[in-house]
XYZ file of C-alpha atoms in Angstrom:
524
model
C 38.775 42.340 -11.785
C 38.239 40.928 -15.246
C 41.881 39.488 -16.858
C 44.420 41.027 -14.869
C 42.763 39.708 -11.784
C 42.769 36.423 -13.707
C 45.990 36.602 -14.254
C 47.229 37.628 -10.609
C 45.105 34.435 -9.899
C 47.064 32.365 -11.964
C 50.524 33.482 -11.246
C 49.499 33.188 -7.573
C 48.445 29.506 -8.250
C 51.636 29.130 -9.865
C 53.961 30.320 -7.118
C 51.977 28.187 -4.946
C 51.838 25.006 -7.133
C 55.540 25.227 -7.993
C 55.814 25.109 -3.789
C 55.028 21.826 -3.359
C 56.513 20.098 -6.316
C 60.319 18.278 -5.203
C 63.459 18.916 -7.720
C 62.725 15.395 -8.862
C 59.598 17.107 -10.602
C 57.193 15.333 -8.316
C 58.519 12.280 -7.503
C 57.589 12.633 -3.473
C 54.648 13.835 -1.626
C 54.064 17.683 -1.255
C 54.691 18.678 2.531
C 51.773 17.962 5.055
C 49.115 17.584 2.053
C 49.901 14.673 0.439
C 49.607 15.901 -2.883
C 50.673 18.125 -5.357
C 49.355 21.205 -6.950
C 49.447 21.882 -10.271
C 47.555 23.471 -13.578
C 46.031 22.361 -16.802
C 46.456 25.735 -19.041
C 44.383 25.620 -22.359
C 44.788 27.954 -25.194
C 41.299 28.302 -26.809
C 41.407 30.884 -29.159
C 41.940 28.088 -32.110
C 42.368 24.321 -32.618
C 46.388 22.907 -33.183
C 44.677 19.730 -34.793
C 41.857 17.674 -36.201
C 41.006 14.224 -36.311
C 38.227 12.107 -37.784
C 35.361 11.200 -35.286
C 36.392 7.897 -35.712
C 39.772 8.357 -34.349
C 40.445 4.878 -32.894
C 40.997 2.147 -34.871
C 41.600 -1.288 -34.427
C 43.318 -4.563 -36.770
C 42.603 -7.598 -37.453
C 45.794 -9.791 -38.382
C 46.655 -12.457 -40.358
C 48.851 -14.420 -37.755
C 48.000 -18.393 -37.647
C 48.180 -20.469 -34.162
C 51.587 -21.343 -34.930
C 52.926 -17.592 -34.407
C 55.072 -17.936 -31.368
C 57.167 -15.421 -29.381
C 59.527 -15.854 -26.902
C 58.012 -19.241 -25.866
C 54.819 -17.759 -26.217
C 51.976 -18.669 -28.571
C 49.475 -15.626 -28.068
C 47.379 -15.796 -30.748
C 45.027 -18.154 -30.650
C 42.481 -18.387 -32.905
C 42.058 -14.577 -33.704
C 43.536 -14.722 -37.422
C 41.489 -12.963 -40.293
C 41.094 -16.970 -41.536
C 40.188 -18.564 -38.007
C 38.152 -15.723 -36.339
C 35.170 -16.836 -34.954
C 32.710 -14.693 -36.863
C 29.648 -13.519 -35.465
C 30.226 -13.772 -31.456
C 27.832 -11.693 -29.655
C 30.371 -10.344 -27.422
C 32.717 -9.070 -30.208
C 29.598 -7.729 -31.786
C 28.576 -5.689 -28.495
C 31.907 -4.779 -28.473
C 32.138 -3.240 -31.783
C 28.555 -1.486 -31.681
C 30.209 0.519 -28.778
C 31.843 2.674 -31.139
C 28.856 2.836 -34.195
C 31.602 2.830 -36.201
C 35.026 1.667 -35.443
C 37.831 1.636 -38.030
C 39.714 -1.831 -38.510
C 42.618 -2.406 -40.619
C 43.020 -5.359 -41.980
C 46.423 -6.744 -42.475
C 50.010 -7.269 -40.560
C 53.515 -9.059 -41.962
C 51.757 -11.994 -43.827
C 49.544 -9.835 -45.690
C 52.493 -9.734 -48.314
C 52.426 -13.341 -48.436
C 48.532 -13.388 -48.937
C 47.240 -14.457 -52.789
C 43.409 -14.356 -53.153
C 41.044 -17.308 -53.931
C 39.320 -15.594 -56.716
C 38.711 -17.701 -59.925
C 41.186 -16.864 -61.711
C 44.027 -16.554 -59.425
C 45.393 -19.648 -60.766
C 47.272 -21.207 -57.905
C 45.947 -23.226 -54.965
C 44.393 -21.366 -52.041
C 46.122 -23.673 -49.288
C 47.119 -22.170 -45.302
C 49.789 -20.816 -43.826
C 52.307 -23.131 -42.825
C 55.399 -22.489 -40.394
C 58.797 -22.213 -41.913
C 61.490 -20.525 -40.561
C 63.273 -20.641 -43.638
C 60.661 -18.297 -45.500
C 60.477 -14.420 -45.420
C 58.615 -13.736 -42.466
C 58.895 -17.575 -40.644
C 55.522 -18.738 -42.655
C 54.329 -20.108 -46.561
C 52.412 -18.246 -48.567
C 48.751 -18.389 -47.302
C 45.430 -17.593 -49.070
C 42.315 -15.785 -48.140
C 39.183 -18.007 -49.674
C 36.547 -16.280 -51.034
C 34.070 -18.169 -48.881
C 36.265 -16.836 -45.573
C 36.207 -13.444 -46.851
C 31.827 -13.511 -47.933
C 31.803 -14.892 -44.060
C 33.657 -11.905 -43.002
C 32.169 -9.025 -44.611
C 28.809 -10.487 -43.212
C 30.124 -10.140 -39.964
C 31.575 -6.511 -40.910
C 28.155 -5.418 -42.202
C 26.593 -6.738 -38.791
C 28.892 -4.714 -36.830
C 29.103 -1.608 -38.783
C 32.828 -1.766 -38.963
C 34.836 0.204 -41.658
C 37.092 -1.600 -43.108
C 40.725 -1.218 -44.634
C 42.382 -3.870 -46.393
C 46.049 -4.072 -46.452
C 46.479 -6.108 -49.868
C 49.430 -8.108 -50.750
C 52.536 -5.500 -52.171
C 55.198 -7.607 -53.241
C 53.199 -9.621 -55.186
C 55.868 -9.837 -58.659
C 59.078 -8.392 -57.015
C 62.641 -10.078 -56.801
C 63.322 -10.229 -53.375
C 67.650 -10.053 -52.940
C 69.497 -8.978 -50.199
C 66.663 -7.425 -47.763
C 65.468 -5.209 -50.863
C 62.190 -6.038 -53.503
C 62.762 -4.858 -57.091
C 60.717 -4.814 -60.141
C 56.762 -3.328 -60.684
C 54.294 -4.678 -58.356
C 52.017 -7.470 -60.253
C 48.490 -6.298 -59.289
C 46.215 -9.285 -61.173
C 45.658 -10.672 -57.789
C 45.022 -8.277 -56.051
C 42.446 -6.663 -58.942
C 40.537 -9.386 -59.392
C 39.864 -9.181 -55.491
C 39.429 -5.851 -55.850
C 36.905 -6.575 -58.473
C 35.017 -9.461 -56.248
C 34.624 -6.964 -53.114
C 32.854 -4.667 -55.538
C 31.013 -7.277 -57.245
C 29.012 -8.377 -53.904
C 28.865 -4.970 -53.088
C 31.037 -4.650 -50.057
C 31.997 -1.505 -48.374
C 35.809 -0.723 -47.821
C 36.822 2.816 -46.361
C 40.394 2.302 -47.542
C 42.596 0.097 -49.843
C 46.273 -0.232 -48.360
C 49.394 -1.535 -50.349
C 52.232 -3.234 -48.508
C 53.211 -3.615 -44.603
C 56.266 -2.628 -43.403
C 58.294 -2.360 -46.279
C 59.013 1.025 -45.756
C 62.884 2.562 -45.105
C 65.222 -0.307 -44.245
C 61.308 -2.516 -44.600
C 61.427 -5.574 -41.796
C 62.715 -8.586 -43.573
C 62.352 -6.894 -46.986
C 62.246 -2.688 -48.605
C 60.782 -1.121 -51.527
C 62.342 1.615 -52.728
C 60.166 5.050 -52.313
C 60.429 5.485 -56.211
C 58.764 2.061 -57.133
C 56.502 2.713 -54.247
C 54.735 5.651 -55.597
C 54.574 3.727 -58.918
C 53.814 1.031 -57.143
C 50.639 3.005 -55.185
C 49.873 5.230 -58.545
C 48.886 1.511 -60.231
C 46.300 0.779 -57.092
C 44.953 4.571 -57.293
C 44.249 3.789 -60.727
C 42.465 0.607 -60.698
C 40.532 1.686 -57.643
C 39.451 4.696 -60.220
C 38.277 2.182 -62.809
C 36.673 -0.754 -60.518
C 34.790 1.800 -58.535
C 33.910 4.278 -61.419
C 30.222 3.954 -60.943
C 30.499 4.574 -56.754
C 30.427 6.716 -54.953
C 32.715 7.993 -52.182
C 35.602 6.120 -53.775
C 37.686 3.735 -51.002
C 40.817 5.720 -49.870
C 44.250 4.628 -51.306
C 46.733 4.081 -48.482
C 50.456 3.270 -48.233
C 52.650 2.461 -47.058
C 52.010 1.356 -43.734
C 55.786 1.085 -42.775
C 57.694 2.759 -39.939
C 58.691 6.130 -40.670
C 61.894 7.188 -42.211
C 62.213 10.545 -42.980
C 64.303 10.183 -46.217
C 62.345 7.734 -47.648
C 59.099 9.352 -46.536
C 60.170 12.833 -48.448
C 60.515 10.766 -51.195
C 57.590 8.773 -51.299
C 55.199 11.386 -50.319
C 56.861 13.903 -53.396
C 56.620 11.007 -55.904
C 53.110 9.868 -55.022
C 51.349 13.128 -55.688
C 47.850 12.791 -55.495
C 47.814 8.650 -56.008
C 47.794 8.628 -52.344
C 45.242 9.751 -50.020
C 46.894 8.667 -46.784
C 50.047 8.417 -45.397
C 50.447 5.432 -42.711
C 53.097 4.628 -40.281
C 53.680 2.123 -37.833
C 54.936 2.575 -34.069
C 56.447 -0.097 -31.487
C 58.148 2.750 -29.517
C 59.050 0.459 -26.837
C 60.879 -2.194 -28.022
C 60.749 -6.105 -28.452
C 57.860 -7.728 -25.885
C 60.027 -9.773 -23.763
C 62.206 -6.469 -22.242
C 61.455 -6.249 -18.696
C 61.566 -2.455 -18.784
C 58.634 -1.845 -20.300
C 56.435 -0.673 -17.321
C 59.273 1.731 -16.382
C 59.373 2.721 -20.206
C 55.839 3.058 -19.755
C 55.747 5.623 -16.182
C 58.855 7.625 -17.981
C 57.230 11.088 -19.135
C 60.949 11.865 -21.127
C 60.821 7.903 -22.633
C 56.947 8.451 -23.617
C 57.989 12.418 -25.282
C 60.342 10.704 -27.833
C 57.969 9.744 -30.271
C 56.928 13.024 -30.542
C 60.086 13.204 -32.994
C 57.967 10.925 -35.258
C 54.857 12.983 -35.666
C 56.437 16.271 -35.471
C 58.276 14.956 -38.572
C 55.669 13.649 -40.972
C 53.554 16.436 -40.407
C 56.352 18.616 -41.613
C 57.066 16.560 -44.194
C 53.243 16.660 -45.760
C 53.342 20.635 -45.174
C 56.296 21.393 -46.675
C 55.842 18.518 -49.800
C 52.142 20.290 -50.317
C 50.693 16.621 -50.200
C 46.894 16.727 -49.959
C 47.680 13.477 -47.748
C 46.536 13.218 -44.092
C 48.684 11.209 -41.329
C 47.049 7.870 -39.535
C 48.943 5.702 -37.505
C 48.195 2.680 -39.001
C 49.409 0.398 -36.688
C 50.315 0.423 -33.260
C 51.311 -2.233 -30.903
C 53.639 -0.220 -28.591
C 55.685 -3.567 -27.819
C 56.677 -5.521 -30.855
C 56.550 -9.456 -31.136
C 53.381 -9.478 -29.807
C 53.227 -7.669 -26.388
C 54.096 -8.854 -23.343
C 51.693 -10.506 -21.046
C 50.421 -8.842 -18.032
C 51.826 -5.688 -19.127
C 50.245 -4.955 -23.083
C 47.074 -6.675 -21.816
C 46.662 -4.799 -18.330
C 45.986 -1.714 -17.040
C 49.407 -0.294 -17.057
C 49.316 0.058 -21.162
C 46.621 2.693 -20.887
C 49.214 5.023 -19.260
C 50.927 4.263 -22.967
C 47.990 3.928 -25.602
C 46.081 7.129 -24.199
C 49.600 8.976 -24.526
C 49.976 8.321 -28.041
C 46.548 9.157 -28.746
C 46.372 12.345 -27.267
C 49.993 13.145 -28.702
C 49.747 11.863 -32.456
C 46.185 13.837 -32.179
C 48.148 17.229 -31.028
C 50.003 16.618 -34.637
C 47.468 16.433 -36.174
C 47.421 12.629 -36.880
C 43.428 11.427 -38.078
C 43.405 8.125 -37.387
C 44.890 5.763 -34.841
C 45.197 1.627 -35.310
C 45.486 -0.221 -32.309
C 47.313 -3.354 -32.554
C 45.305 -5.284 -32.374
C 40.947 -5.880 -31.582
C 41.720 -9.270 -30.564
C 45.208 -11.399 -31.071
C 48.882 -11.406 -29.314
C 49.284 -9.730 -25.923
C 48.076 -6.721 -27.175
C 44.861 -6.735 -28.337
C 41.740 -4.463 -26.659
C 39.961 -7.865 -26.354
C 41.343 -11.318 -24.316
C 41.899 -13.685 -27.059
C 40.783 -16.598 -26.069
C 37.182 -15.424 -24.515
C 36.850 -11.588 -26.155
C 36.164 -10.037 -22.805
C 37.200 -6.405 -22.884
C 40.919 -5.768 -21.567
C 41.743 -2.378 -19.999
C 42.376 -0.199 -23.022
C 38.912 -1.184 -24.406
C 37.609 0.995 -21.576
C 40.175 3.521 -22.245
C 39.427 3.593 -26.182
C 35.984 3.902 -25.748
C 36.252 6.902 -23.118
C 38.018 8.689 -25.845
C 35.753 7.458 -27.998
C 32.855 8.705 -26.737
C 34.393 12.000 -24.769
C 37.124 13.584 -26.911
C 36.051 15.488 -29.878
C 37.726 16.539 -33.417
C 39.116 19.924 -32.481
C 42.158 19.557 -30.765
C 43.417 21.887 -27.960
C 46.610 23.761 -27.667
C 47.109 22.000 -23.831
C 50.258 22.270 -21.007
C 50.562 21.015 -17.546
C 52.545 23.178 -14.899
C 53.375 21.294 -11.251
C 55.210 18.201 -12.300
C 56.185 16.041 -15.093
C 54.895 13.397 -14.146
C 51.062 14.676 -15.366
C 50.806 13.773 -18.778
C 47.527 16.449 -20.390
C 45.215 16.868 -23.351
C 42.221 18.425 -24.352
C 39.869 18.228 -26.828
C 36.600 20.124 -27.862
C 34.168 17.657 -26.472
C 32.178 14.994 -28.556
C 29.407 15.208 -26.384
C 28.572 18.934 -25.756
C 29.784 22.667 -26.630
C 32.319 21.977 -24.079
C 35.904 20.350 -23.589
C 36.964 17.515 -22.440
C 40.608 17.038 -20.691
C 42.567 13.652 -20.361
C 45.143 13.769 -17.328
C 47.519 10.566 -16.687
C 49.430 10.512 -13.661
C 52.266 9.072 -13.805
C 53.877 9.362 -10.092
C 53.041 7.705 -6.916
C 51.572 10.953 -5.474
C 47.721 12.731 -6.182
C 47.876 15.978 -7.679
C 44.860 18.520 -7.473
C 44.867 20.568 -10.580
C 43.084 24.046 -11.386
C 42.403 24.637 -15.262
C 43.488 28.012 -16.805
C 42.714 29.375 -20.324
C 45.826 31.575 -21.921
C 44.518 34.938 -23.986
C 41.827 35.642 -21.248
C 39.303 33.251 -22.746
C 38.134 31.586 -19.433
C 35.935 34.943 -19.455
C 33.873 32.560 -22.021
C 32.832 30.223 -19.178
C 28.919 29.608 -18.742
C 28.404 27.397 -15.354
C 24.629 27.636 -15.495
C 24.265 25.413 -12.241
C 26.082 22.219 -14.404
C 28.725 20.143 -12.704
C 31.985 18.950 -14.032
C 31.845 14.776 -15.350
C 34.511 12.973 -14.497
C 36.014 9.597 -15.234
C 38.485 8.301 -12.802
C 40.409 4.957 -14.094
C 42.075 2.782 -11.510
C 43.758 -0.509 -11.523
C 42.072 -3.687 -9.393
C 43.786 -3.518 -6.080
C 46.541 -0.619 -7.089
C 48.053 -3.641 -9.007
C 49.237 -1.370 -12.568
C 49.392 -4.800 -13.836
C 45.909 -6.165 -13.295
C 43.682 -7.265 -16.300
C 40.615 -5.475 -14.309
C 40.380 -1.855 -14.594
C 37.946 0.452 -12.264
C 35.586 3.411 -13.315
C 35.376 5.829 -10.776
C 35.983 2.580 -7.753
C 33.708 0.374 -9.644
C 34.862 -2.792 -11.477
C 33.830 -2.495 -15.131
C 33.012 -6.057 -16.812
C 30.820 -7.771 -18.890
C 27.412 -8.650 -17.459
C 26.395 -11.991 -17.338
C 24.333 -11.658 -20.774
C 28.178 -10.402 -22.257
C 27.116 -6.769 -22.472
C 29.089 -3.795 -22.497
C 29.299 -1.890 -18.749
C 27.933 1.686 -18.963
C 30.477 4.010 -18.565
C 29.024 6.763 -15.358
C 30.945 9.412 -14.447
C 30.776 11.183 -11.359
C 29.171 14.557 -10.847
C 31.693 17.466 -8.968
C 31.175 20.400 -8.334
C 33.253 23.020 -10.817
C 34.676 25.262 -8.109
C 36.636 22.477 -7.176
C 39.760 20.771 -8.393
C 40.518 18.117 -10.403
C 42.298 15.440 -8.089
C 44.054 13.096 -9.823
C 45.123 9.943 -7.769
C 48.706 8.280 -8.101
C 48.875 6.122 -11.109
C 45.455 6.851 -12.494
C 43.881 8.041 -15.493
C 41.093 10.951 -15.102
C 38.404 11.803 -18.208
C 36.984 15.039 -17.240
C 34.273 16.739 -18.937
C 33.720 20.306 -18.950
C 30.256 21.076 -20.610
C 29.672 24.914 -19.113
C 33.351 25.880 -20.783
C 32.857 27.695 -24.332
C 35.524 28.705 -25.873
C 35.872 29.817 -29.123
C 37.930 27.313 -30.704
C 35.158 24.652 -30.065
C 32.155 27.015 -31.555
């Protein structure tokens, strides 16, 4: 017995998984069963990652009413300046996570002066222009709005990162920003915040101006001078607190070039290194679901991560990775697709892939705005990928799992130490129209370290209402989860199943399942 019987068991499993799956890679029902076989196989001798236990992240954007796309006004009133403060719903929903990360900021936040005393200018709106960089005026952020939000930050035990304001001073010519970035503004903000005492995780310079930048670039030289002028007036403001806010930049979309550059140049002045991903193209395509159910589509950003987290190791940057924000479909989503259950298949993807690179931090665009955000805009009930953030939330731990599926391509597979026990936890997303039963295998004999004890495998099965992958209703294990009708937050059950058994995942679902009787010694 002992390994080699293990591993006669396995290769046996193998033969017999590999059976049933069609050249297609799964595409069809196995013969007579209808399902496949197939098997999760978890290395866990040692972590391949880490992330921060407050992984997911949210923002909060700037975008007025009058953002439109494609015929489409989507956001409502869900900008930083407009947000209903204090809504018992959006409270609930934040509490969920005790804490969750929200960033601040999006394209106007470079058109954003502060209404500090002496900013010397007027602090009027936003106003639609399509002439101006980025289709709007410049806009202000009143002091009053921003002691009305940090009341409601402090109520919901949010931490917060503000994306301030980067070409503040530059000459803006032919898509490019030149000249040192003027940081009075943006100091004397900094020097308010501190003033009333508010908390901030992180202090962020610049959106998207990155590489070839949308609408405008920094170069990666005036960049890190740029972000070496915030690290040291975030020194001096805060020299009498303690932990000092994180200095982040530069929240653009990676370039690798530019990203070398930047990340050798900046030295220490930067703590972390954001990047922003809308993998799947402009919100009105009509592809997007079948961008969405396409494992070899969904593997390409991949390229991204592999690639900063090369970069940082081989620059020696002290710097860690986030993704600071992440929309998937640009211009504000797409209705029925960004908003419903089919965009879990996508958003639990890139979590459990930018965590296997070792990425800390993941912002969701957005809490609340566009077609995109983890709450409906107009009434904050909880769309789909709520559910699915706070499953990960609350299941998937820091240590992250060296993790393979064998039986089809069409299983997308993760695992994590878990958050809530000496066990793991293991995310499976089926992509295909066909079940699959999987087994779970542990490479360099470690599933010798399993304890059963008599306790049963937890597992979260997430459907869509009705089979319909585009329904705004999602189901936990075949029950409908929504708000109650005092507006709280569903529990989240799982089932109970016995560990002999397989997992069985069901065509186009999402499965959360929690193995508390595994130890292995990557999660001790």
């Amino acid at each position: 017995m002992g390994f080699q019987s293990k591993l006669l068991g396995l290769c046996l499993w193998l033969l017999f998984a590999s059976s049933t799956v069609n050249e297609n890679g799964g595409e069809g029902e196995a013969e007579g069963g209808g399902f496949l076989k197939g098997i999760v196989v978890i290395n866990g001798k040692s972590g391949i990652g880490n992330i921060d236990d407050d992984f997911v992240c949210a923002t909060l954007d700037w975008w007025p009413p009058e953002k439109c796309d494609y015929g489409r006004c989507s956001w409502g009133l869900a900008s930083l300046l407009n947000l209903r403060a204090n809504n018992h719903l959006v409270l609930d929903c934040f509490a969920a996570f005790s804490p969750l990360k929200i960033r601040l900021g999006g394209t106007l936040q470079d058109k954003v002066i502060y209404g500090t005393e002496d900013s010397g200018q007027p602090c009027t709106p936003f106003v639609r222009n399509t002439s101006e960089l980025f289709g709007f005026t410049q806009g202000c952020l009143p002091m009053h709005r921003w002691d009305e939000l940090n009341a409601f930050f402090k109520k919901s035990g949010a931490k917060i990162i503000f994306g301030l304001n980067a070409l503040a001073g530059k000459s803006i010519k032919s898509n490019s920003a030149t000249g040192p970035w003027n940081y009075t503004n943006s100091e004397s903000f900094i020097r308010y915040t501190v003033s009333k005492n508010y908390t901030i995780y992180g202090w962020e310079l610049g959106n998207e101006l990155s590489g070839n930048g949308v609408g405008t670039s920094i170069s990666a030289d005036q960049y890190a001078s740029d972000v070496a002028v915030l690290r040291d007036i975030v020194q001096n403001v805060y020299k009498e607190v303690e932990p000092k806010p994180l200095v982040i930049a530069p929240g653009g979309f990676f370039d690798a070039n530019w990203f070398n550059e930047f990340i050798t140049k900046s030295g220490k002045s930067v703590d972390v290194i954001t990047h922003h991903i809308y993998n799947l193209g402009p919100g009105v395509s009509e592809d997007l679901v079948q961008k969405i159910l396409n494992p070899s589509y969904l593997d390409g950003e991949a390229n991204t991560f592999s690639g900063l987290k090369d970069i940082l190791r081989s620059t020696g940057s002290s710097a860690t990775a986030w993704v600071g924000e992440a929309g998937g479909a640009y211009n504000s989503g797409h209705h029925l697709v960004s908003d419903a259950f089919v965009y879990s298949f996508w958003y639990l993807d890139q979590l459990g892939m930018s965590a296997s690179y070792d990425t800390k931090t993941y912002c969701r665009q957005s809490l609340i705005g566009g077609n995109y955000g983890l709450l409906n805009t107009s009434n904050f009930v909880p769309n789909p990928d709520y559910y699915s953030a706070l499953l990960w939330h609350r299941l998937m731990g820091s240590n992250v799992l060296s993790t393979t599926f064998q039986g089809t391509k069409y299983i997308r597979a993760y695992a994590h130490c878990a958050k809530q026990s000496k066990g793991i936890t293991i995310l499976l997303l089926n992509l295909n129209s066909t079940a699959v039963e999987t087994e779970v295998f542990f490479s360099n004999n470690t599933r010798s370290l399993w304890h059963r004890s008599g306790r049963a495998r937890e597992e979260y099965h997430l459907t869509p209402k009705d089979g319909n992958l585009q329904s705004q209703t999602m189901m936990l294990n075949g029950n409908i989860l929504s708000v109650n009708s005092g507006g709280e937050i569903p529990a989240l059950d799982p089932l109970y199943v016995n560990p002999s058994t397989p997992i069985r995942v069901a065509p186009f679902s999402i499965v959360f399942a929690h193995l508390p009787y595994v130890v292995l010694p990557a999660c001790s």
